[in-house]
mmCIF file of C-alpha atoms in Angstrom:
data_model
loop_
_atom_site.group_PDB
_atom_site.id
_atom_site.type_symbol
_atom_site.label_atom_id
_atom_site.label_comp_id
_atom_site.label_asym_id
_atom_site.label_seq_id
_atom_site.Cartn_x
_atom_site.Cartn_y
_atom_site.Cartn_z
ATOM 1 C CA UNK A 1 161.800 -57.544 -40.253
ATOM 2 C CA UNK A 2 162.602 -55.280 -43.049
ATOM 3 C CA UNK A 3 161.897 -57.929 -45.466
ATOM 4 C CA UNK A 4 158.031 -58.091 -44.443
ATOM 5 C CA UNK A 5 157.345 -55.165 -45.120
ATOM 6 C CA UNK A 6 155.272 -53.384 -48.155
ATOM 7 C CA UNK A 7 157.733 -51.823 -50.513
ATOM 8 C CA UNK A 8 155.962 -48.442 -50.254
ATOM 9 C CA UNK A 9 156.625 -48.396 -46.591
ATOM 10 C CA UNK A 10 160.312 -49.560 -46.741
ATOM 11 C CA UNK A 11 160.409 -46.454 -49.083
ATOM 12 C CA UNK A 12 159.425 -44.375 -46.962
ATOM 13 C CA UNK A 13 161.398 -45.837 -43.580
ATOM 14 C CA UNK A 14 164.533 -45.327 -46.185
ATOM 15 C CA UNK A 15 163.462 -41.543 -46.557
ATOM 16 C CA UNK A 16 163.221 -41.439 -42.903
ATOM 17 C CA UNK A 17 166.979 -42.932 -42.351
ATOM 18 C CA UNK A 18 168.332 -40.638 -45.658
ATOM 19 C CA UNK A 19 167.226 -37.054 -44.061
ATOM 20 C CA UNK A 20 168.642 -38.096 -40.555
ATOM 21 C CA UNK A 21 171.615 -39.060 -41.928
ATOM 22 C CA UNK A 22 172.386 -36.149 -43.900
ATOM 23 C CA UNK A 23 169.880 -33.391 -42.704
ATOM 24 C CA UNK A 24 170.369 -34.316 -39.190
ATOM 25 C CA UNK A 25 166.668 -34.348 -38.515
ATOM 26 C CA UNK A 26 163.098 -34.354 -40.496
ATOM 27 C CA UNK A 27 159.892 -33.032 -40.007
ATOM 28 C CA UNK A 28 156.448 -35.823 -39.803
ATOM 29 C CA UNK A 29 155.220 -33.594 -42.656
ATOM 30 C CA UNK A 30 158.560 -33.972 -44.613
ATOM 31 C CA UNK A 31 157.674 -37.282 -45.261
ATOM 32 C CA UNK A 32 153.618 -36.695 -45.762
ATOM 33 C CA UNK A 33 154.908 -34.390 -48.868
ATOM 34 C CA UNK A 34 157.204 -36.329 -50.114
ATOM 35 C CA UNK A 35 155.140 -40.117 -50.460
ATOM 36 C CA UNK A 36 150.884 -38.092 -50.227
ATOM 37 C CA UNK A 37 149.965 -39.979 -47.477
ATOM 38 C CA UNK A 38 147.847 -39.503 -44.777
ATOM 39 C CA UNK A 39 148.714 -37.793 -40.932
ATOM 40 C CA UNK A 40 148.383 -41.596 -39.210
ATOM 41 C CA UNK A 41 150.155 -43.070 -41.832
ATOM 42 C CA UNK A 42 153.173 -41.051 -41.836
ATOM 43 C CA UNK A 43 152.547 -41.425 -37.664
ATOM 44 C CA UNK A 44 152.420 -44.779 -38.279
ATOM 45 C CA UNK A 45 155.844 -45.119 -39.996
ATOM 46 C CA UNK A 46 157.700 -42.865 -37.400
ATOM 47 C CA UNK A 47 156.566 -45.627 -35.016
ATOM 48 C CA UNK A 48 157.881 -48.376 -36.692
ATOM 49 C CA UNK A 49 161.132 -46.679 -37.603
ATOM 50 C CA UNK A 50 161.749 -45.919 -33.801
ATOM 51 C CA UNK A 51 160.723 -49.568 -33.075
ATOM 52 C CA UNK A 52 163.419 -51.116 -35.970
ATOM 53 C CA UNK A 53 165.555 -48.349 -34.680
ATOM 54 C CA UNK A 54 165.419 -47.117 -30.860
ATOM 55 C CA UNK A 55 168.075 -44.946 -30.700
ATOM 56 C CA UNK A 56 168.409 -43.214 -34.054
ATOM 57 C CA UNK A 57 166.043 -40.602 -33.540
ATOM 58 C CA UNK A 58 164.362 -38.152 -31.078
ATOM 59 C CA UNK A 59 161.167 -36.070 -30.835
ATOM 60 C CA UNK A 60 161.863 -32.308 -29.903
ATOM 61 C CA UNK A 61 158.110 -31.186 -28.787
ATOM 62 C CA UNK A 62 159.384 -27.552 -28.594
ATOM 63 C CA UNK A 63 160.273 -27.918 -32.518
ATOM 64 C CA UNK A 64 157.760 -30.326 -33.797
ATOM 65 C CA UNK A 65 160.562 -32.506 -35.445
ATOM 66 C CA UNK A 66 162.818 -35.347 -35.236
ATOM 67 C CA UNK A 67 166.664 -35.625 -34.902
ATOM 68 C CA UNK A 68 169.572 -37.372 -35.459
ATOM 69 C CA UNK A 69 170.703 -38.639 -31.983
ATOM 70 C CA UNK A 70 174.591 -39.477 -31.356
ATOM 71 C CA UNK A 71 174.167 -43.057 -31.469
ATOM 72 C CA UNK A 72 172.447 -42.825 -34.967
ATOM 73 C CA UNK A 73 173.608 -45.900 -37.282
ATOM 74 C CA UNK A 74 171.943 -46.045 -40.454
ATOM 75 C CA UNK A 75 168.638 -48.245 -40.772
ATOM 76 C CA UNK A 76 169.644 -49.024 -44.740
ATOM 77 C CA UNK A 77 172.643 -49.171 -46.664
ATOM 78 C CA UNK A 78 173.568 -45.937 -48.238
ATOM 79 C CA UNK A 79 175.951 -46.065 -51.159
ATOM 80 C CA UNK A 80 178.456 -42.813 -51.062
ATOM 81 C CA UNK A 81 178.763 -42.861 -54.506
ATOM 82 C CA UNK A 82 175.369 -43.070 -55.896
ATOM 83 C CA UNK A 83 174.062 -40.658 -52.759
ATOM 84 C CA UNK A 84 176.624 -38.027 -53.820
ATOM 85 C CA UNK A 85 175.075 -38.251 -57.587
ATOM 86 C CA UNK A 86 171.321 -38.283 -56.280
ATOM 87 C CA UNK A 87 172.694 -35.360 -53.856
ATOM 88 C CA UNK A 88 173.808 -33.106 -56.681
ATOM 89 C CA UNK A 89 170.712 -33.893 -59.108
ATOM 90 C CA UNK A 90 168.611 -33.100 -56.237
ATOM 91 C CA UNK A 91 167.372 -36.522 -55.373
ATOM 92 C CA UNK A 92 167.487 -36.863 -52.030
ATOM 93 C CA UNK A 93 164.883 -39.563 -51.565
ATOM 94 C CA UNK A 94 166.489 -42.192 -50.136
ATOM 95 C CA UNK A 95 165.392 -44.703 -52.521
ATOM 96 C CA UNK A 96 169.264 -45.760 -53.457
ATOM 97 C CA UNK A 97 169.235 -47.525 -49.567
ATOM 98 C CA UNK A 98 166.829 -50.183 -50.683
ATOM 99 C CA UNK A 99 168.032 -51.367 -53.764
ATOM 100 C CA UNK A 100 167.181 -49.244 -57.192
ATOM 101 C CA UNK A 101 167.238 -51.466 -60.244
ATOM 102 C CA UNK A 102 170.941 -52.422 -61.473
ATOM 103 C CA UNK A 103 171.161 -51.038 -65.251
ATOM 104 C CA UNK A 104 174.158 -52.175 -67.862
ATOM 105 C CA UNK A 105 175.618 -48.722 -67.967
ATOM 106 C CA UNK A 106 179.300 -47.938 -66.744
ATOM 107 C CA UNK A 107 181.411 -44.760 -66.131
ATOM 108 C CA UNK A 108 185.127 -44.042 -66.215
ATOM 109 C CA UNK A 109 187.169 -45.690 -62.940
ATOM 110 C CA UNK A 110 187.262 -42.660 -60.436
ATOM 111 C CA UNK A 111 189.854 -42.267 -57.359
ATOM 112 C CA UNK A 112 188.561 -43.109 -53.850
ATOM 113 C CA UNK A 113 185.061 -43.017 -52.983
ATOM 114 C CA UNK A 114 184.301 -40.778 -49.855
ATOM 115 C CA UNK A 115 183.126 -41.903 -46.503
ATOM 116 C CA UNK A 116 179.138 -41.980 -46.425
ATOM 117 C CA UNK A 117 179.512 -40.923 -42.501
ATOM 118 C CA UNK A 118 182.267 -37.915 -44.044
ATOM 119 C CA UNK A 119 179.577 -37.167 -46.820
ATOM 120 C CA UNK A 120 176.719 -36.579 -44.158
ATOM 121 C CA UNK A 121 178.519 -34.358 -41.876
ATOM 122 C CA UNK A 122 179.298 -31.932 -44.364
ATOM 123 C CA UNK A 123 176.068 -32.107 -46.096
ATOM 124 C CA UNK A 124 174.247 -31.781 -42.090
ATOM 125 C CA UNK A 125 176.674 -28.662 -42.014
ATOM 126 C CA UNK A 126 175.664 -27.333 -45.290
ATOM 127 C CA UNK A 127 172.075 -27.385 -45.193
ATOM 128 C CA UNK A 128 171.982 -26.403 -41.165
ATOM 129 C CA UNK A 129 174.625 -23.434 -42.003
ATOM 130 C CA UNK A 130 177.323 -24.260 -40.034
ATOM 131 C CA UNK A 131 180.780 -24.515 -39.383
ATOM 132 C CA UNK A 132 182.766 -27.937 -39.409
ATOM 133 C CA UNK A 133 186.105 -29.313 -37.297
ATOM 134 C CA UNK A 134 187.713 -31.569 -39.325
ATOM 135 C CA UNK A 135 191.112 -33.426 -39.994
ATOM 136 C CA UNK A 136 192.345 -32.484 -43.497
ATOM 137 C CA UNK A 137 195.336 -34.294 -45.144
ATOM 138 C CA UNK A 138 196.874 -32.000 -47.378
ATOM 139 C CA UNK A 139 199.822 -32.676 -49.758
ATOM 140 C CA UNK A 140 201.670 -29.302 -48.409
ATOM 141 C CA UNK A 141 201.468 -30.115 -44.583
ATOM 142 C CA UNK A 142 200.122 -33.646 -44.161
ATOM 143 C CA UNK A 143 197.158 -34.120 -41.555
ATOM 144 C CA UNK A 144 196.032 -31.371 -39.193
ATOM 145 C CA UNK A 145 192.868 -29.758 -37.743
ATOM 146 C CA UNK A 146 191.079 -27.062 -39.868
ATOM 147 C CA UNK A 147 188.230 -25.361 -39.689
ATOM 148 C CA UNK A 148 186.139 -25.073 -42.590
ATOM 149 C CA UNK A 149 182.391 -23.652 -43.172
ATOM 150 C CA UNK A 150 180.970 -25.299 -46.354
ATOM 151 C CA UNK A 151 178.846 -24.239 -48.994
ATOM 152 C CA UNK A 152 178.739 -26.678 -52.111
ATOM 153 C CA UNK A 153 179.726 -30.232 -52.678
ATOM 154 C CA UNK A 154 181.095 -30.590 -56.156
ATOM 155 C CA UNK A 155 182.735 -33.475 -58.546
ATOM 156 C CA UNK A 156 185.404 -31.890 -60.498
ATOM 157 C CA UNK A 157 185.328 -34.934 -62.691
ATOM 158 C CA UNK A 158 188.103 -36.664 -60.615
ATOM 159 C CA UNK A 159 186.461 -36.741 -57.416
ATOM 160 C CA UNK A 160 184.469 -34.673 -54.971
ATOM 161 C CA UNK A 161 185.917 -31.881 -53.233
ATOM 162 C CA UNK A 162 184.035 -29.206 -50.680
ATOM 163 C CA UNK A 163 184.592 -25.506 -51.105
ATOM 164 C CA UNK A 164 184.405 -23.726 -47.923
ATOM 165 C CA UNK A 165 185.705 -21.175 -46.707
ATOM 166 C CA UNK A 166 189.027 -21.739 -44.435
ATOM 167 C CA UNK A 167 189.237 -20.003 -41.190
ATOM 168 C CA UNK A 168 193.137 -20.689 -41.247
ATOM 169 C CA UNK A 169 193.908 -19.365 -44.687
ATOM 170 C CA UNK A 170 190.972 -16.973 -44.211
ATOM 171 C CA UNK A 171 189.697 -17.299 -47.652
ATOM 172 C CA UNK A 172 187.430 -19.341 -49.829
ATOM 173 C CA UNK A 173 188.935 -22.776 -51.033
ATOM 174 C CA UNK A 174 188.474 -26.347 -52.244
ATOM 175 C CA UNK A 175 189.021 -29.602 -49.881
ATOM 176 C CA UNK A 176 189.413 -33.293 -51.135
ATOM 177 C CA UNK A 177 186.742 -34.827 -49.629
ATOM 178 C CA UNK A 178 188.333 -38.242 -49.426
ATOM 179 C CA UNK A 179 190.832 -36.602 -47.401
ATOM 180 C CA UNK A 180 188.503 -35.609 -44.529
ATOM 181 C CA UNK A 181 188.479 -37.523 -41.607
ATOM 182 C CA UNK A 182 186.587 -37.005 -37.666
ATOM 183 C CA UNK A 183 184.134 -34.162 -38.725
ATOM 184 C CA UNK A 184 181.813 -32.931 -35.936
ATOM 185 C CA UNK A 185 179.606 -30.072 -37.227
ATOM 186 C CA UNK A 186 179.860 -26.906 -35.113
ATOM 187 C CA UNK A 187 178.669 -23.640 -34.845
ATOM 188 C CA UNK A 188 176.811 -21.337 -37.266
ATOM 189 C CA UNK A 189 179.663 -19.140 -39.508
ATOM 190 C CA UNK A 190 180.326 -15.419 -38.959
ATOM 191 C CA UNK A 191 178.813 -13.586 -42.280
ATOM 192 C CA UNK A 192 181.886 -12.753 -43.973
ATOM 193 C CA UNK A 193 181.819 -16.797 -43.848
ATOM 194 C CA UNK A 194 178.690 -17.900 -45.830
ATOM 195 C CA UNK A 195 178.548 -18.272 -50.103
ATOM 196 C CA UNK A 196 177.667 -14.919 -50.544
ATOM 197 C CA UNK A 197 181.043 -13.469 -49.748
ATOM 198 C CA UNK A 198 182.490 -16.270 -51.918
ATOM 199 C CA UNK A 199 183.016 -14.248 -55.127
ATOM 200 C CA UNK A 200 184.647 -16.939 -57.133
ATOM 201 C CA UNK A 201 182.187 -18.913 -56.559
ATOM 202 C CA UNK A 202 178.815 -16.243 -57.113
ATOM 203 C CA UNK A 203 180.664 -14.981 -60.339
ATOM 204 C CA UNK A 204 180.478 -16.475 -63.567
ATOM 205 C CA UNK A 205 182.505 -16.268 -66.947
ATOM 206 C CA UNK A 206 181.990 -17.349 -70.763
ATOM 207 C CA UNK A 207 183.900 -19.911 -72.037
ATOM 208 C CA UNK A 208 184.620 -19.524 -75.765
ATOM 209 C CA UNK A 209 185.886 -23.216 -76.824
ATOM 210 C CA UNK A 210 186.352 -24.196 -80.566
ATOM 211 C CA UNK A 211 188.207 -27.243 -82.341
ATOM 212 C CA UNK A 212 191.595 -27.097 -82.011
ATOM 213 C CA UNK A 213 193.189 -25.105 -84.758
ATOM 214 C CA UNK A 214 196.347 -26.611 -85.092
ATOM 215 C CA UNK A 215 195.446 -30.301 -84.397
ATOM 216 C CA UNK A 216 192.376 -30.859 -85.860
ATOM 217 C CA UNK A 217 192.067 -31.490 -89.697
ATOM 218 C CA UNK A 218 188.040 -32.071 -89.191
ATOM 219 C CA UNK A 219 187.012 -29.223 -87.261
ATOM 220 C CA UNK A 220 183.166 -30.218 -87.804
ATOM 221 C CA UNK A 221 183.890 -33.727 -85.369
ATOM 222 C CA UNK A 222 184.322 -31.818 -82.898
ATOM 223 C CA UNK A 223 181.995 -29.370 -83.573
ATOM 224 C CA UNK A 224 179.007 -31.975 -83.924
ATOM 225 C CA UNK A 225 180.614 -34.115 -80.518
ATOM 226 C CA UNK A 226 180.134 -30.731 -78.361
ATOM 227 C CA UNK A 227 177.081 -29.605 -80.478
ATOM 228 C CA UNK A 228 178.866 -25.908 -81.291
ATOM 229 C CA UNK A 229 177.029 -23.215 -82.902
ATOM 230 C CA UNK A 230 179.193 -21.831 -85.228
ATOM 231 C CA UNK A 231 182.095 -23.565 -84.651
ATOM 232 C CA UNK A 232 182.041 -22.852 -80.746
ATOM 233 C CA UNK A 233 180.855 -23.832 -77.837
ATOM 234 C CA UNK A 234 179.927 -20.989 -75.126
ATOM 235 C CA UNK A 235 180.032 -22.146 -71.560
ATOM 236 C CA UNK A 236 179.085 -19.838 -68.472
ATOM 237 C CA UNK A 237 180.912 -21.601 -65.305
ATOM 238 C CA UNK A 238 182.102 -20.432 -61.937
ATOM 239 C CA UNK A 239 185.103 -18.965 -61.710
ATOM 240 C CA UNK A 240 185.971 -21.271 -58.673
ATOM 241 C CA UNK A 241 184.945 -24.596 -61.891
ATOM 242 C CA UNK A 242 186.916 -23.077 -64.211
ATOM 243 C CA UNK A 243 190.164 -24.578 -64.202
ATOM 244 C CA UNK A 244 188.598 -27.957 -63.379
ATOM 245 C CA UNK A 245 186.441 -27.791 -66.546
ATOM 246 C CA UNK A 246 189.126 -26.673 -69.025
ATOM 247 C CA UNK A 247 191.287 -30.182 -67.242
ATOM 248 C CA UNK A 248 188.525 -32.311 -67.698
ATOM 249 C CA UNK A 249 187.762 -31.619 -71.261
ATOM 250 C CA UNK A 250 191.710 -31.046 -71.871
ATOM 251 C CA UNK A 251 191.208 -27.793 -73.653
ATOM 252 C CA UNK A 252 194.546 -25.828 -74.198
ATOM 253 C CA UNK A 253 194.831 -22.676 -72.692
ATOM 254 C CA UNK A 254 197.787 -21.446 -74.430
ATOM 255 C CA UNK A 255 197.356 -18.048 -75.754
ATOM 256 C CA UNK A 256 198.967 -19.393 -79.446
ATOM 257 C CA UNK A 257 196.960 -23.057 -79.611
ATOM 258 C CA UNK A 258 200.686 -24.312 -78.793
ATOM 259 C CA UNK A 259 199.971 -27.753 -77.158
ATOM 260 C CA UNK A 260 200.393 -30.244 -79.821
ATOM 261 C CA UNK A 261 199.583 -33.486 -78.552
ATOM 262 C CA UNK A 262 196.971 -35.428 -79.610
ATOM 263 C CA UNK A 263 194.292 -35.795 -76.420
ATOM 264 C CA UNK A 264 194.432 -31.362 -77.187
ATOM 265 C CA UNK A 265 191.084 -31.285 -79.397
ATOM 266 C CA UNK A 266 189.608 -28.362 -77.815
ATOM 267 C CA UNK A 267 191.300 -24.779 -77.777
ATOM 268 C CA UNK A 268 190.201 -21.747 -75.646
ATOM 269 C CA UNK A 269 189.530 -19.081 -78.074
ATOM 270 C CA UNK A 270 188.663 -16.345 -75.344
ATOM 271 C CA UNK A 271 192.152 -17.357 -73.070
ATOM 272 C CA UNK A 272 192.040 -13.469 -71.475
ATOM 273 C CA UNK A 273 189.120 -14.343 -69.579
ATOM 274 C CA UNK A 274 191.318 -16.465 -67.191
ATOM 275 C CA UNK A 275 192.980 -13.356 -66.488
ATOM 276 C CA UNK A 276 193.181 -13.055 -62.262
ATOM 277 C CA UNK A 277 191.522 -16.243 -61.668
ATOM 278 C CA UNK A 278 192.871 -18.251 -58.608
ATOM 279 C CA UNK A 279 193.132 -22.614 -59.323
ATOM 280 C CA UNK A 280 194.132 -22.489 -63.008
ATOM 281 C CA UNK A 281 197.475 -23.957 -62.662
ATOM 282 C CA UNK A 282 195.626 -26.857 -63.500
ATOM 283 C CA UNK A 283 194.213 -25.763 -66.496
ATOM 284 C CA UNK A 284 196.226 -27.007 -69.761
ATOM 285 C CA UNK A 285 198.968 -24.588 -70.179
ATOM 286 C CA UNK A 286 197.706 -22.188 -68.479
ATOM 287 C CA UNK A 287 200.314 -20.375 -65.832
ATOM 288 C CA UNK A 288 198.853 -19.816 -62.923
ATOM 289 C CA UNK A 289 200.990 -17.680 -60.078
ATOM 290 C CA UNK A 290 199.178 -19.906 -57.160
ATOM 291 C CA UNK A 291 196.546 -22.540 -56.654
ATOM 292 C CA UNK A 292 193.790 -22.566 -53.727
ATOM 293 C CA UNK A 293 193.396 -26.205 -54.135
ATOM 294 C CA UNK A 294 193.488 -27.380 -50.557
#
């Protein structure tokens, strides 16, 4: 049936199907914003959504809006990886689930894509403020049940991890999100919970990165690649991105430019700034006493 109808509409059914899935629920004027169209219009598609899809979604009179019921399967396809991007750019229309135009542009392999069902608990939890139960695989212990309340979804340039705070390590850390399995989103957090407390992640620091002195012969390569000023590139990042920047970008964070190697281009001029940050043991030779990487 899906097939005979307008394009417009199937948008807009597919923005329906995206905010239940990962909001958990969506007001009728939600979707009037979002696409300008009339009251009986947008009327008109909640109808047909419920008809294509019975028992995805119910009307709460009290709150004026519809939600997510537990026998919600997804009207449209949603792809976890391209969702995850739109997700973090702020795209969240949907539009991926009925086929966006295929362009000749590819990226770097990255490790396993997440579950879309995995991906839209945590984001329901996010943007509803709450807690979630899940079962976490870690390399220390293996699988068990943790309880996590998560703030930010974030690709470290490997994969996507969650930082939430821990209520079994009581403190603020990152989880795979690959290695999630059987969340169900629970209660709201206690305050001490939420981002604000989270002071690696509110607080930033300045990056001072310049061509490597020891390996480069060309210094101005680099410099025009990164487009420094000066011969260095300033970057304000959260302390809790830190260490997954200076990886990604391999800069060496030896205090004496001593990695030699060749894939060492970059060199942190400012290395004292790393001083009491937590998750820099994987930073480039950079010692870190402990790692909150989950």
């Amino acid at each position: 049936m899906l097939e005979t109808i307008s394009f417009a509409q199937r948008q807009r059914l597919a923005y329906i199907d995206f905010c239940l899935l990962f909001k958990g629920a969506i007001y009728r004027q939600d979707l009037i914003n979002r696409f300008e169209v009339g009251l009986s219009a947008g009327s008109r598609d909640f109808s047909l959504y419920k008809e294509l899809a019975p028992h995805n979604l119910i009307y709460d009179a009290r709150e004026k809006r519809y939600f997510q019921t537990e026998k919600f399967e997804p009207l449209f396809e949603h792809d976890a990886k391209r969702t995850l991007v739109k997700l973090a750019n702020d795209i969240s229309d949907g539009f991926d689930a009925i086929g966006d135009i295929e362009f000749p542009v590819e990226s770097a392999s990255s490790l396993n894509v997440p579950d879309i069902y995995i991906v839209a608990k945590i984001v329901q939890a996010i943007v509803n403020n709450k807690s979630v139960s899940v079962i976490y695989t870690s390399l220390s212990s293996g699988s068990n049940a943790r309880e996590l309340v998560p703030h930010s979804i974030v690709d470290n340039g490997q994969r996507w991890h969650v930082r939430a705070y821990d209520r079994k390590s009581k403190s603020f850390r990152d989880f795979v999100l690959s290695r999630m399995s059987k969340v169900t989103v629970k209660t709201s957090p206690h305050p001490h919970e939420e981002v604000s407390h989270d002071t690696a992640w509110q607080h930033k620091i300045s990056l001072e990165i310049i061509p490597h002195p020891k390996n480069i012969k060309h210094p101005t390569a680099i410099e025009l690649d990164y487009g420094m000023q000066n011969g260095v590139l300033s970057i304000d990042v959260r302390r809790a991105m830190a260490g997954y920047l200076l990886r990604r970008w391999n800069v060496d964070c030896t205090k004496h430019a001593s990695l030699r190697t060749g894939e060492y281009q970059l060199w942190l001029k400012n290395h004292e700034v790393l001083a009491n940050i937590d998750n820099l043991a994987i930073a480039p030779g950079y010692i870190a006493e402990q790692t909150t990487y989950g």
